[in-house]
XYZ file of C-alpha atoms in Angstrom:
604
model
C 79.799 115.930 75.717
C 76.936 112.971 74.659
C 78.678 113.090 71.403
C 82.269 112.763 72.528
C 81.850 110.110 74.945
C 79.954 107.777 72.077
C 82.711 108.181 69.992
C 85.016 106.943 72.598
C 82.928 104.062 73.464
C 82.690 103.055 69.466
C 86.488 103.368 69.393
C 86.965 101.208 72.551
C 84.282 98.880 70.900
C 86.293 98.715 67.793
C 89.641 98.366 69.603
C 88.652 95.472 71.506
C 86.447 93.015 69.530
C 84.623 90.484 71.774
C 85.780 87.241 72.172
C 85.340 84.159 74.379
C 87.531 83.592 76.898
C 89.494 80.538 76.810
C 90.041 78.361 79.858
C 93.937 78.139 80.368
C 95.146 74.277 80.439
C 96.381 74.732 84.122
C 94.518 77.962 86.077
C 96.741 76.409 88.961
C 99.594 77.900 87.228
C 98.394 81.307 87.039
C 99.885 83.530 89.433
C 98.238 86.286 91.593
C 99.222 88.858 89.769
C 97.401 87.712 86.474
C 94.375 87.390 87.917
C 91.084 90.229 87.505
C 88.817 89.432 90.572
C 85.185 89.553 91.234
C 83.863 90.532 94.948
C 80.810 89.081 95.828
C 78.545 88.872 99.108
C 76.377 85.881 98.264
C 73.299 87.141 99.908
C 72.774 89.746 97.756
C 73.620 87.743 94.407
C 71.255 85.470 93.404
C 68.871 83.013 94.996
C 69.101 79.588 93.775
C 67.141 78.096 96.411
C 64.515 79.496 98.441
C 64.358 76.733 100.337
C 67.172 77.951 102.672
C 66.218 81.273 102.902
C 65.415 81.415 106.781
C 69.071 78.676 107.141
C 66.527 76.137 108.411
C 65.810 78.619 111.197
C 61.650 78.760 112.547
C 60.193 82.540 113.596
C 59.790 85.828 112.739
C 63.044 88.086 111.355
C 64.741 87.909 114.550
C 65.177 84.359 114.780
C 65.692 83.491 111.135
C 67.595 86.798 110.426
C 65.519 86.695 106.976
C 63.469 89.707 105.836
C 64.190 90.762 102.003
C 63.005 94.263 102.417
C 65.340 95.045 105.374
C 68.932 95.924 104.275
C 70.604 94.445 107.532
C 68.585 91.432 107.203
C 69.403 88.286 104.955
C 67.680 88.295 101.846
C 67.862 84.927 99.787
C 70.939 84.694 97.982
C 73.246 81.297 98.175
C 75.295 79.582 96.759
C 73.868 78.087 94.088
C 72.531 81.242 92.932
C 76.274 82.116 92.585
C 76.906 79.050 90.684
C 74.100 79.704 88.327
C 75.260 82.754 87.474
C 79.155 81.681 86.947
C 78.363 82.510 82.504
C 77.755 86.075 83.939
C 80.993 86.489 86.210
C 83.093 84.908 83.409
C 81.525 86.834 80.833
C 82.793 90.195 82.655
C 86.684 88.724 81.878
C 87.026 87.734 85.487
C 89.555 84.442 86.613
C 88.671 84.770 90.659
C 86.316 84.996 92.446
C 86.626 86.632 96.041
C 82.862 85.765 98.331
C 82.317 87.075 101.548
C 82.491 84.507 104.458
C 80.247 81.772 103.881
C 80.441 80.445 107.322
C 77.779 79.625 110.075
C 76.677 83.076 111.751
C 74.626 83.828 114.911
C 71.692 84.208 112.712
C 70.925 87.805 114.469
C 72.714 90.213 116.953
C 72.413 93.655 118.302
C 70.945 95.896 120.985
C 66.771 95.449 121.013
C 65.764 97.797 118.133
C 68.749 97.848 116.946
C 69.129 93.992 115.525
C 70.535 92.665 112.388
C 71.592 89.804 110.622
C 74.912 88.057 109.588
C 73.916 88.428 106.255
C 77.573 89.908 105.624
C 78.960 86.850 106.850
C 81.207 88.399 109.487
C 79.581 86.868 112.773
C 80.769 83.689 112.862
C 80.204 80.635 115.418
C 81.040 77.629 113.090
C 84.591 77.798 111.411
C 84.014 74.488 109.871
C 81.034 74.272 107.864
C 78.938 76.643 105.043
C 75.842 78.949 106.771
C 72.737 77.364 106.039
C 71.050 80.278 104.801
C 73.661 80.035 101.913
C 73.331 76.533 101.656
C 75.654 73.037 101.888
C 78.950 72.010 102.152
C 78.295 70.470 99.067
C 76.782 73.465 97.344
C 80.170 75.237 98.222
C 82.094 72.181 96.543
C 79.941 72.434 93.791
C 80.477 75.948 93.544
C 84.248 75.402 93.520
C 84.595 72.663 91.069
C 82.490 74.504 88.867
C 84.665 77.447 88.685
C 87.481 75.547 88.467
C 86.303 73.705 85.177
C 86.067 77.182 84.123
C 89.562 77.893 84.453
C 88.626 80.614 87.660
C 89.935 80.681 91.159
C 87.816 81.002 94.420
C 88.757 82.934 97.426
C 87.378 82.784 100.693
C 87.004 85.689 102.853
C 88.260 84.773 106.837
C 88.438 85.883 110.337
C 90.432 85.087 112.744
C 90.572 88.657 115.010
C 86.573 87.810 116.305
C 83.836 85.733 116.413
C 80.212 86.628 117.038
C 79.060 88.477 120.030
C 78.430 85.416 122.580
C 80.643 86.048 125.319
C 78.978 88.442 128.062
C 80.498 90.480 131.356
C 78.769 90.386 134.146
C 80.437 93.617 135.766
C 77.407 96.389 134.371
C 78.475 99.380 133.198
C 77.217 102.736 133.591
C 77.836 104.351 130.501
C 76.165 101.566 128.851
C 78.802 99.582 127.032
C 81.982 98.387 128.312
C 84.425 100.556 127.835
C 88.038 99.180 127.064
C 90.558 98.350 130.073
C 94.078 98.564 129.018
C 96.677 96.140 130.274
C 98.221 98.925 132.258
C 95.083 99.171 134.473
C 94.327 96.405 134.249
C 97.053 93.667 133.860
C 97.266 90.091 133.407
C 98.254 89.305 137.511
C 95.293 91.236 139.117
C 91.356 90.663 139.573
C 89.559 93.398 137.950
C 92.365 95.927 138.050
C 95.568 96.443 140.134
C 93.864 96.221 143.520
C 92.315 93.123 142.801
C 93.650 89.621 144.031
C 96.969 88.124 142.718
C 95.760 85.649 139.790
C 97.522 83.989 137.026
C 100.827 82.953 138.855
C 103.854 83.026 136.623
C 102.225 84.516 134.003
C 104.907 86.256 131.474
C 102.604 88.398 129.638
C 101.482 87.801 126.592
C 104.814 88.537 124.498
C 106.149 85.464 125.569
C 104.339 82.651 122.698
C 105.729 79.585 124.474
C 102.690 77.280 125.332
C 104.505 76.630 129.099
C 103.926 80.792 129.342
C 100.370 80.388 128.416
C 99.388 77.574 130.278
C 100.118 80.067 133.514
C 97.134 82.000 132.320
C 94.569 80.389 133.843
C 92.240 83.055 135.053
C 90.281 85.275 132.336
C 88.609 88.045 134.680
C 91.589 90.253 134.432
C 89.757 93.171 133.299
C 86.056 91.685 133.210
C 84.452 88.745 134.619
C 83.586 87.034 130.971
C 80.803 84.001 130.971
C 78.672 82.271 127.904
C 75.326 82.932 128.121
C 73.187 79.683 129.476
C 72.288 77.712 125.901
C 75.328 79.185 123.844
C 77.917 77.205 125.930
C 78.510 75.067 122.836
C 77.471 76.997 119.948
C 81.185 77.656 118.592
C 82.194 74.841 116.450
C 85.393 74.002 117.074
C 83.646 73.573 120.557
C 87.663 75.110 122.183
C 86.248 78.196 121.081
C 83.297 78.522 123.453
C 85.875 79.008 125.959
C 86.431 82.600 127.363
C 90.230 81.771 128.165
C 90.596 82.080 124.875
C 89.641 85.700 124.198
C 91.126 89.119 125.256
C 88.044 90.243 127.447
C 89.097 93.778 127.878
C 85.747 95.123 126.413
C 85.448 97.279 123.117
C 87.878 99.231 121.207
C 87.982 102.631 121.098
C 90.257 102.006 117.320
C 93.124 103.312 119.073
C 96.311 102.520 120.618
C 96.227 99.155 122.780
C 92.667 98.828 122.090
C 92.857 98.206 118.424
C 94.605 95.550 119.347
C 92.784 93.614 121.768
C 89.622 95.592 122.122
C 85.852 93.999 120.862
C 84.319 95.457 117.625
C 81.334 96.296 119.072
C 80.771 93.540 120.950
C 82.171 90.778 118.835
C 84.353 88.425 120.931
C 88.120 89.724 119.906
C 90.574 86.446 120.126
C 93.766 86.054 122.229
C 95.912 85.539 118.857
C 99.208 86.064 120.944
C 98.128 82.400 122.407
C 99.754 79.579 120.360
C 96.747 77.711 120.872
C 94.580 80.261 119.265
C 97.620 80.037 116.389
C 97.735 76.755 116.129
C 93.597 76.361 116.138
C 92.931 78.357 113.044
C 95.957 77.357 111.315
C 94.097 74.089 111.388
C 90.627 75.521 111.061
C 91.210 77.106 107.219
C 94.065 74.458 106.538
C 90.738 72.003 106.361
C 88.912 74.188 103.787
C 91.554 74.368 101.533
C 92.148 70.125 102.324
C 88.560 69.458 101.769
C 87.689 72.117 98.758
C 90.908 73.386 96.756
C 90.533 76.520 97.399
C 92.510 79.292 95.782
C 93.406 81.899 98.207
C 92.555 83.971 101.748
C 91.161 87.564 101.529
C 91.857 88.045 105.755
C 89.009 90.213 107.613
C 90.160 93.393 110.145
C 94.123 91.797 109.560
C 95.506 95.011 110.884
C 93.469 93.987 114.506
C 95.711 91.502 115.060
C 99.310 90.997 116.476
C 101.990 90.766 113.440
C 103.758 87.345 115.151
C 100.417 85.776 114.484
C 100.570 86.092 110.581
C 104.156 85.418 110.389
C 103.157 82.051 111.782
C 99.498 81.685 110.192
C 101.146 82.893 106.827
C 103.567 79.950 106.080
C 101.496 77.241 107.359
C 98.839 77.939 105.337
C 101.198 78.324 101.900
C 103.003 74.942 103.174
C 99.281 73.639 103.210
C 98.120 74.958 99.880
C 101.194 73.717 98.325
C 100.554 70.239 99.660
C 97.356 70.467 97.961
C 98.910 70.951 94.364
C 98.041 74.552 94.963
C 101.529 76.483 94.166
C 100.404 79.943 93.978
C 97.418 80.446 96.961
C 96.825 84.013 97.437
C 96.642 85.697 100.730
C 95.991 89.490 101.023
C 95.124 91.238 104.457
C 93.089 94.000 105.045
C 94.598 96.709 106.371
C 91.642 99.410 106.470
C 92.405 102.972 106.351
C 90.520 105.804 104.714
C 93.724 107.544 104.156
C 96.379 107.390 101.714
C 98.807 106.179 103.648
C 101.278 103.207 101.509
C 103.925 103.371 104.018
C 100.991 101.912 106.451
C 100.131 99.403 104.195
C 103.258 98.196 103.012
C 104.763 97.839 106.643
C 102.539 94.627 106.813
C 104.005 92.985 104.236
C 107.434 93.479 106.094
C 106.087 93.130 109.618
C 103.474 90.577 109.817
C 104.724 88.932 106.764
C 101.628 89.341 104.550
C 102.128 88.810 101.007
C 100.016 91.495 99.598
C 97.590 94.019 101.204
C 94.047 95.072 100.236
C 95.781 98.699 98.016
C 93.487 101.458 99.814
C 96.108 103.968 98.866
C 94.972 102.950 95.422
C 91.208 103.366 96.124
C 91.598 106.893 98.160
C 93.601 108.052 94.917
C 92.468 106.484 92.117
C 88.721 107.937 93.528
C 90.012 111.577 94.445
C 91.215 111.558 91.036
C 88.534 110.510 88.626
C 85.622 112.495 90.696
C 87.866 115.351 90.537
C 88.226 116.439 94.267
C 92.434 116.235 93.488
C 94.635 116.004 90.638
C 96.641 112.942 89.435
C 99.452 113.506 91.910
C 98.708 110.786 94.476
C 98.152 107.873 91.812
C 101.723 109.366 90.834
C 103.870 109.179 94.219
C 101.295 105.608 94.672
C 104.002 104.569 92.038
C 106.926 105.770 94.090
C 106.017 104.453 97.154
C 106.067 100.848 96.162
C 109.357 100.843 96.878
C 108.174 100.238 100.220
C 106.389 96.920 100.163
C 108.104 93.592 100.442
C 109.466 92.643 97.202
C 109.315 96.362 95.604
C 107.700 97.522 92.790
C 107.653 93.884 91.720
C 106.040 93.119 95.080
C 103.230 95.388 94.686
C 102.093 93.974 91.569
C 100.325 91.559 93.406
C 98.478 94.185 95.999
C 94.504 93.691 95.286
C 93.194 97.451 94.024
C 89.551 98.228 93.733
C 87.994 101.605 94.091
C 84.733 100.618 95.864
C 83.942 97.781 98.288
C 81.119 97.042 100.566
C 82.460 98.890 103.775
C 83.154 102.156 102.627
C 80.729 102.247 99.251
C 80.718 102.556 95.370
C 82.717 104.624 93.187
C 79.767 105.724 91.818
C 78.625 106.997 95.027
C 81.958 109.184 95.187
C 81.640 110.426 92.139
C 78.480 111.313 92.718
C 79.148 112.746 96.306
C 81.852 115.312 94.835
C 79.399 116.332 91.558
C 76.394 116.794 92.725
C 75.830 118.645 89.752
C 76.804 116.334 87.190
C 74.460 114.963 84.390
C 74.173 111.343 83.915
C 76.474 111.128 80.955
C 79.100 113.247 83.185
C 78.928 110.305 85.753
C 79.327 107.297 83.968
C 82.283 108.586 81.673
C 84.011 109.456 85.202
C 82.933 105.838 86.517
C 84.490 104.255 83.239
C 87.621 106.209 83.822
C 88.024 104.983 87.297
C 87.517 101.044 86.105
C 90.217 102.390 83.161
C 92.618 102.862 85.726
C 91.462 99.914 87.881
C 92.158 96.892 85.299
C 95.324 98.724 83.678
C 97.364 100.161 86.281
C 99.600 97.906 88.476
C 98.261 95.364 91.008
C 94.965 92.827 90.941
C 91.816 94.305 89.750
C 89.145 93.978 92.031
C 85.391 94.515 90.569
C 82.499 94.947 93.434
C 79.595 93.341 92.198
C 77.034 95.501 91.121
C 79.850 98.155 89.951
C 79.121 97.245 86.320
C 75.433 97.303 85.994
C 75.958 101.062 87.664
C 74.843 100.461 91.314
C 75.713 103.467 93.460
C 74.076 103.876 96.634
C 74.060 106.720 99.479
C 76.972 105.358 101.440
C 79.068 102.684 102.848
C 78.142 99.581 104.795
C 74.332 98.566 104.006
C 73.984 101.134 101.768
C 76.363 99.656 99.282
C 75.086 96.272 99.493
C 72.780 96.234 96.891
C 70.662 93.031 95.302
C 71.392 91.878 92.003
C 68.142 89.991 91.903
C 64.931 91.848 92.203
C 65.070 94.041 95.633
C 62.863 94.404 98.145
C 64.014 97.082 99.463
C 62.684 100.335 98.849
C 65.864 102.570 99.723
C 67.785 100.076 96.886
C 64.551 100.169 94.465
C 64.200 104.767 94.418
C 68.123 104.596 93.322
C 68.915 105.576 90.078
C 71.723 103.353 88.322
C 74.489 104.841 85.845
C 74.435 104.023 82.318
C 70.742 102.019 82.178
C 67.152 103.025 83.081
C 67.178 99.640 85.221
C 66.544 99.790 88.893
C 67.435 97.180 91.225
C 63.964 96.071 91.743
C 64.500 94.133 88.553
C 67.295 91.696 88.229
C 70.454 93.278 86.926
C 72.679 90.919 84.583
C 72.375 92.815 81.489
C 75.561 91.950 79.616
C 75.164 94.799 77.318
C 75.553 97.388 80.101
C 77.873 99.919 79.102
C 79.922 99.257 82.137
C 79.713 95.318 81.584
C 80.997 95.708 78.435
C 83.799 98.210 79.435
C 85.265 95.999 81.928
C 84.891 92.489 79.967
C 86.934 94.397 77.124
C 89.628 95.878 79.363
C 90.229 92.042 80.874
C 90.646 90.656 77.507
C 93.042 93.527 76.848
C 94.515 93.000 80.744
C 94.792 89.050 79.891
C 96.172 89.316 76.755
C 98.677 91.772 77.953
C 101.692 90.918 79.880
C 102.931 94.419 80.714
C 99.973 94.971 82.395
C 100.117 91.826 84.378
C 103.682 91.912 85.199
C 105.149 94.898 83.722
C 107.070 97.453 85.738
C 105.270 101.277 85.282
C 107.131 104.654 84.439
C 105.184 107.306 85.581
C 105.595 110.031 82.582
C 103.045 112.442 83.648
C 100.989 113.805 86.290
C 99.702 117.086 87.840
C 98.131 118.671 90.769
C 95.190 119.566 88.855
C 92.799 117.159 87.341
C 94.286 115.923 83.730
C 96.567 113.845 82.463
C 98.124 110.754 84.242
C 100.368 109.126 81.828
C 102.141 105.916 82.916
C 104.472 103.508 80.704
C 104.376 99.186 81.559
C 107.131 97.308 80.447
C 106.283 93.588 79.032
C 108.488 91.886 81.431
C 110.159 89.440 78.630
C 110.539 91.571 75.392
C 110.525 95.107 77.395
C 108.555 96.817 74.924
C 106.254 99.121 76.144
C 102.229 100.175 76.921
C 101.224 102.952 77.401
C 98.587 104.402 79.681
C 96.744 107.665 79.959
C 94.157 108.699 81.481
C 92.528 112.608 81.419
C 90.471 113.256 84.622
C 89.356 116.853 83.833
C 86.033 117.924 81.866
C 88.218 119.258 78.977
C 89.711 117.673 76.075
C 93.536 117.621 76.702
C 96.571 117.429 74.108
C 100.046 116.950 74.999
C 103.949 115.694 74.122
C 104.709 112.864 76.547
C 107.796 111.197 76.702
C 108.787 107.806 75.380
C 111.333 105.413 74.905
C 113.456 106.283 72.340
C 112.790 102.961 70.827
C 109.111 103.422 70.706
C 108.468 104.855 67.510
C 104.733 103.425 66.580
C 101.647 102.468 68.202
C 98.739 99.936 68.241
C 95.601 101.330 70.011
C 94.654 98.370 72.428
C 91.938 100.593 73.726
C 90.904 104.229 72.921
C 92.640 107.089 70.947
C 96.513 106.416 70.323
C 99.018 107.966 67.782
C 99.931 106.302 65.191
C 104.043 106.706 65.411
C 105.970 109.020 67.444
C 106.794 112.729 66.465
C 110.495 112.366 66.866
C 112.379 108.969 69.009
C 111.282 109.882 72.759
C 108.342 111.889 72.633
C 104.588 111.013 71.263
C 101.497 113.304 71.462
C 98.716 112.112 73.336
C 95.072 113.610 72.580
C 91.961 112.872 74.834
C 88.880 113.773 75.404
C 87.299 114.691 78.637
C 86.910 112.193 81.051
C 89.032 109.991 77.521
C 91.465 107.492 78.208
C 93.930 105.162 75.980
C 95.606 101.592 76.131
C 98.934 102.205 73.396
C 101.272 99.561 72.349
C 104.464 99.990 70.992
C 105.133 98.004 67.984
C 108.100 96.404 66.491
């Protein structure tokens, strides 16, 4: 097999010579669709500045929330660490890049023993300025402006379903926690619960958005009596936030029913979105960032958490607000979190709440199932079928974000791995190049995890998928073999000349340089229960002439007739093994090796 994967890598090498990537004249024009994105959490980057490695903050770990040989605990990276290393991002072929929130965070949270940072960025208690620990406002404008004199696009990662954990109960609960109260048990008109006194007069319930409705609702201790601790009464920023009135205070979710809904995540103080001052407050809240930086589009946190009217007014605004900006093509995609593959799930956002594109897990559940060989090629195939679904189509779905790791539910790598525990090295990496393969030439945005192509893998999802780039401290990280190099992560790893690296800088050339796999409609042509061959046809959206894709997932060499358009009757190989011209109009022969995969255009 050593021999067979070489060869493929020297024929992708000599498919795709390297070249620079030139700046377009107007990146603004771009749309989201053309764009191959980089995910980033800036603590675990680089570090530009040790200075601001404890954000200012005096004390041990569990005041400054810094300790580099921790995983849960911040460990250095900022912002101009990330702009430092913007040759490196470029040089992979990415145009965006997507960095976990960058606002202020309670520095450190959690039951005692139990305590960890906001490293992740996901804690937030100032919507209006950059954490310390990653640096300045001005650091994050020189961030921006320096990607955008390279032609690449920045989005920001935002929440608007929770802040940090700061509101408190005083009711104590026996089972330890506070379980959620529904709104039938608890409703909107009673102290603590249906036998409690009358309170909140007039109240509609929250269906009703009409700020007269609202202004009835008065009373928050509805289900539990909610207070700010003494010290933290101001330590939201916009200071309206510190207010309880403003939050659903029926204690934590259960991630069912009602509860997803209005229930905390573990604590974290879940807003009242239904409330058009809530609306109305965060409309204005990210409306400033892209004012005051030019930013290039929302990724939105735990989207599916919150009520659908609030996007279909959040949604608008902030495109009327972008546009204002000069910004005509701002992308917004929710996440809608689900370790199923479930498109019709997915897609009903874009037609309920109004989203414009999803985060694609149906893509990530299949296009991982597929390439580590726990199912065949099926799902990536009725993936196709169901676009149908989204808003927009098939021609809506082009501009769903895929990916098939992220730092929540782990590395591809660590999936492969998972479902061959067997495997050799070689085995591993030719699966994980298959999977990227499919990533950056299948429909939808490309999303690349950092760390995915210098081989990171990791044992899981969550903190054990959020690996350093610069040297680790962290001795779980540091024992972990990588695919594809001898490297560990208690080096730094920006070796452009990874096999990975160079896999996915090659494929975005091809991607860039490729309309029908931008914009192109796909034709699925083949697929099978079994692991083999997925063959899919894209469609250059002007000329119509067509690419096509295939991909073999098993551990044997395949050979096959696949159909064609008639009028495709020769081939260039943009990538991998092709034939050379058709065996009769309608039908060409593909030939892969195991684990193979091949980029053909038809020619004139």
């Amino acid at each position: 097999m050593r021999n067979r994967l070489l060869l493929g890598l020297a024929a992708l090498a000599l498919a795709i010579p390297a070249q620079a990537q030139d700046v377009p004249a107007d990146y603004r024009a771009r749309t989201p669709e053309q764009e191959v994105v980089y995910f980033v959490l800036p603590d675990r980057f680089e570090n530009g500045d040790p200075a601001n490695d404890r954000g200012g903050l005096k004390g041990d770990r569990l005041k400054t929330g810094f300790d580099p040989a921790a995983r849960g605990f911040y460990h250095g990276g900022d912002l101009k660490g990330l702009t430092a290393r913007l040759d490196y991002i470029q040089g992979l072929g990415a145009t965006a890049i997507w960095l976990g929130p960058i606002f202020v965070n309670k520095p450190v949270q959690g039951p005692k023993g139990d305590e960890s940072a906001g490293y992740h960025g996901y804690w937030i208690t100032d919507f209006t300025h950059v954490d310390p620990h990653f640096g300045t406002d001005a650091d994050f404008k020189a961030f921006v402006d320096a990607a955008h004199a390279r032609g690449m696009k920045v989005y920001m990662d935002i929440i608007v379903n929770h802040t940090a954990d700061v509101i408190q109960y005083r009711e104590v609960s026996p089972q330890g926690g506070y379980p959620y109260r529904s709104k039938a048990d608890y409703p909107f008109s009673r102290k603590g619960g249906v036998g409690g006194a009358p309170i909140n007069p007039g109240f509609a319930g929250d269906a009703d958005p009409s700020p007269e409705n609202w202004a009835r609702l008065t009373d928050p201790s509805f289900a539990y009596t909610p207070y700010v601790p003494k010290g933290e009464e101001h330590v939201k920023v916009p200071d309206w936030l510190n207010d309880p009135i403003w939050y659903h205070n029926r204690g934590n979710t259960d991630w069912k029913g009602e509860s997803a809904q209005y229930g905390d995540f573990v604590g974290l103080d879940d807003l009242a979105t239904e409330n058009p001052r809530v609306v109305a407050g965060f409309i204005d809240i990210y409306g400033s960032w892209i004012d005051r930086f030019g930013i290039d589009g929302f990724r939105i946190d735990t989207a599916k958490h919150v009520n659908p009217e609030f996007w279909r007014a959040f949604v608008p605004a902030i495109q009327a607000r972008a546009k204002a900006r000069g910004i005509p093509n701002f992308h917004i995609f929710g996440e809608v979190a689900t370790s199923d593959f479930d498109p019709a799930l997915l897609a009903s956002w874009t037609r309920n709440a109004g989203l414009p594109a999803v985060l694609d897990f149906g893509f990530a559940v299949a296009a991982i199932d597929a390439v580590s060989g726990k199912t065949g090629t099926d799902e990536l195939a009725r993936l196709h079928d169901d676009d149908v679904l989204y808003a927009g189509g098939a021609k809506g779905a082009l501009q769903l974000p895929t990916f098939v790791g992220n730092h929540d539910a782990g590395r591809l790598a660590m999936f492969i791995e998972q479902q061959n525990p067997k495997a050799g090295s070689e085995e591993l990496l030719a699966r994980d190049m298959l999977g990227h393969a499919m990533l950056l030439t299948l429909r939808g945005v490309p999303v690349i995890y950092y760390g995915d192509e210098q081989g990171f893998a990791g044992r899981g999802g969550d903190q054990l998928a959020r690996q350093d780039m610069f040297p680790s401290k962290v001795a779980e990280y540091n024992d972990q073999p990588l695919l594809g190099t001898t490297a560990t992560t208690a080096a730094a790893n920006f070796d452009p000349n990874h096999p990975l690296y160079r896999l996915i800088a090659d494929l975005s050339e091809v991607r860039r340089t490729t309309p029908a796999l931008t914009e192109g409609m796909s034709k699925v042509r083949m697929s099978s229960d079994k692991p083999g061959l997925l063959v899919v046809s894209r469609f250059d959206p002007v000329t119509g002439r067509e690419v096509v894709l295939a991909f073999n997932t098993s551990a044997q060499g395949v050979s096959s007739r696949v159909a064609v358009e008639p009028a495709s009757l020769a081939f260039a190989p943009l990538a991998g093994q092709c034939p050379v011209r058709a065996d009769a109009p309608g039908t060409i022969t593909i030939t892969l090796p195991a684990f193979g995969f091949a980029v053909c255009a038809a020619k004139d």
